[in-house]
Coordinates of C-alpha atoms in Angstrom, one line a residue:
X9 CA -99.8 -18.9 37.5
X10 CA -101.6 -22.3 38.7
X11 CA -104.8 -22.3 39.8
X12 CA -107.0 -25.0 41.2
X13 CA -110.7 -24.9 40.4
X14 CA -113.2 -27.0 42.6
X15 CA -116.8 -27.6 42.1
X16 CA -119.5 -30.1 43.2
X17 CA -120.2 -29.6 47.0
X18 CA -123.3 -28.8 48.1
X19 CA -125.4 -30.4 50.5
X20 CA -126.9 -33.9 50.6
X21 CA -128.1 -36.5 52.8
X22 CA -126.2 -38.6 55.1
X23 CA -126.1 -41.9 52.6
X24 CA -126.0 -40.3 49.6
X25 CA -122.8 -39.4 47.5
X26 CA -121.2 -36.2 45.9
X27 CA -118.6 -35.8 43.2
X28 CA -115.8 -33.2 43.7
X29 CA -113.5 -31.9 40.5
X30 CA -110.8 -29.8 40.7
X31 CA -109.5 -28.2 37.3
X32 CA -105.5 -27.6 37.6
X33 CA -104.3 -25.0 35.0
X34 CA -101.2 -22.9 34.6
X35 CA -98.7 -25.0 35.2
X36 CA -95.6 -25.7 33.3
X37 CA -94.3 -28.3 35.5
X38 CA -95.1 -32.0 35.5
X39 CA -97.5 -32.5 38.5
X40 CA -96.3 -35.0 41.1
X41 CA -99.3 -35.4 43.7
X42 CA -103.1 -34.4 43.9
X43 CA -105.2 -34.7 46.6
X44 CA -107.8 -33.5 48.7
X45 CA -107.9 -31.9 52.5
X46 CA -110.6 -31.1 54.3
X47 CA -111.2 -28.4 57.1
X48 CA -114.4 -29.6 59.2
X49 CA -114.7 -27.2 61.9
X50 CA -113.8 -23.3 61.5
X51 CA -110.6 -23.0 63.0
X52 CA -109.2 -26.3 62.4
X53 CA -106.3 -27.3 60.2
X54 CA -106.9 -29.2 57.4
X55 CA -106.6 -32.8 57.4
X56 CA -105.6 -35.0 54.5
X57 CA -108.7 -37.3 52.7
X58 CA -107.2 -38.8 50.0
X59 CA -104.0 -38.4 47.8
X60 CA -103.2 -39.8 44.2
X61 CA -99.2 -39.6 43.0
X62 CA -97.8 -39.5 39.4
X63 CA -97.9 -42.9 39.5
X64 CA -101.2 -43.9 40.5
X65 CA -100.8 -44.7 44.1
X66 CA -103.6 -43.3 46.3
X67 CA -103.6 -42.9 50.1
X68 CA -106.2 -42.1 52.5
X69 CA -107.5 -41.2 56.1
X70 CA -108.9 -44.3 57.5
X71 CA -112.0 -42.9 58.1
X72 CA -113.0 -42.5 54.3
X73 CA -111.4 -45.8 53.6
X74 CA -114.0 -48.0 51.3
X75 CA -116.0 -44.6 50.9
X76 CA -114.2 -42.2 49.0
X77 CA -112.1 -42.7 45.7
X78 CA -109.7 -40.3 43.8
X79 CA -109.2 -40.3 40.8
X80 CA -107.5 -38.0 38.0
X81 CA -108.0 -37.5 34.1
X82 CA -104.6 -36.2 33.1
X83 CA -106.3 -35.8 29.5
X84 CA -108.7 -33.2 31.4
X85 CA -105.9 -31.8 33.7
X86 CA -108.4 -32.5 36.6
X87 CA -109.0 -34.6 39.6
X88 CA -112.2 -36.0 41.5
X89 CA -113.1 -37.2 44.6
X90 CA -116.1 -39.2 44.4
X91 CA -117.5 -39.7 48.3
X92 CA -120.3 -42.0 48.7
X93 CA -122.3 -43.3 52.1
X94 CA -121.7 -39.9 53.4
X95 CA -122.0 -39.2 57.1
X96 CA -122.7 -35.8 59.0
X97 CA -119.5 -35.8 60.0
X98 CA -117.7 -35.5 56.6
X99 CA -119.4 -32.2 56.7
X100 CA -116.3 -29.9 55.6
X101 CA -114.8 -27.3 53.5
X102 CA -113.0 -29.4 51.2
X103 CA -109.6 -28.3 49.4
X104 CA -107.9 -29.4 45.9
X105 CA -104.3 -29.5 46.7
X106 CA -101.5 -30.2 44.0
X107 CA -97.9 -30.3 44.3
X108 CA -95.8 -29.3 40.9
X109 CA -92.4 -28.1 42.1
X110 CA -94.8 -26.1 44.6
X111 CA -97.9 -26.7 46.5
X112 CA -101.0 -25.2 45.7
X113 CA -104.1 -25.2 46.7
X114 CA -107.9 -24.2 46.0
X115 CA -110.0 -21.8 47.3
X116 CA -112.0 -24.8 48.7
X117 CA -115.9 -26.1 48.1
X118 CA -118.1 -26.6 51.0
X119 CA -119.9 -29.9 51.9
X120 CA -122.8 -30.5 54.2
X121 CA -123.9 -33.6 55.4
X122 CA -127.8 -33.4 56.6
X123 CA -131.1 -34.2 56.7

């Protein structure tokens, strides 16, 4: 069964900068994307931030463009999301996603953007 692990939110000051990981286990099947959504108001969907394929090409929402960086450490079987010059309004519930011959997803890890 796969399961996707996050860890590093928390709350910090707008400016400042937090590292997501997200641990992928269980799976037997070659992983073709990662990525990260975020939900940022209860109720919402969940919007895409940033997605890495197989083969290294990344994509993300505009408005985390020159902020944010994905990564992955296939070595590690896990991902990051390093977000830096954070602003109140990345303020979210963030979301591992990974796509194997299914999606799956995490159980998500909040982050709050405050002073």
């Amino acid at each position: 069964q796969v399961q996707l692990v996050e860890s590093g939110g928390g709350l910090v000051q707008p400016g400042g900068s937090l590292r997501l990981s997200c641990v992928v286990s269980g799976s037997t099947f070659d992983l073709n994307a990662m990525g990260w959504f975020r939900r940022r108001n209860s109720g919402n969907s969940r919007e895409l931030v940033a997605l890495i394929t197989s083969n290294g090409h990344t994509n993300y929402a505009d408005s985390v463009k020159g902020r944010f960086a994905i990564s992955r450490d296939s070595a590690k079987n896990t991902g990051y999301l390093q977000m830096n010059s954070l602003k109140p309004e990345d303020t979210a519930v963030y979301y591992c996603y990974a796509l194997f011959q299914k999606e799956h997803w995490g159980q998500g890890t909040e982050v709050t953007v405050s002073s």
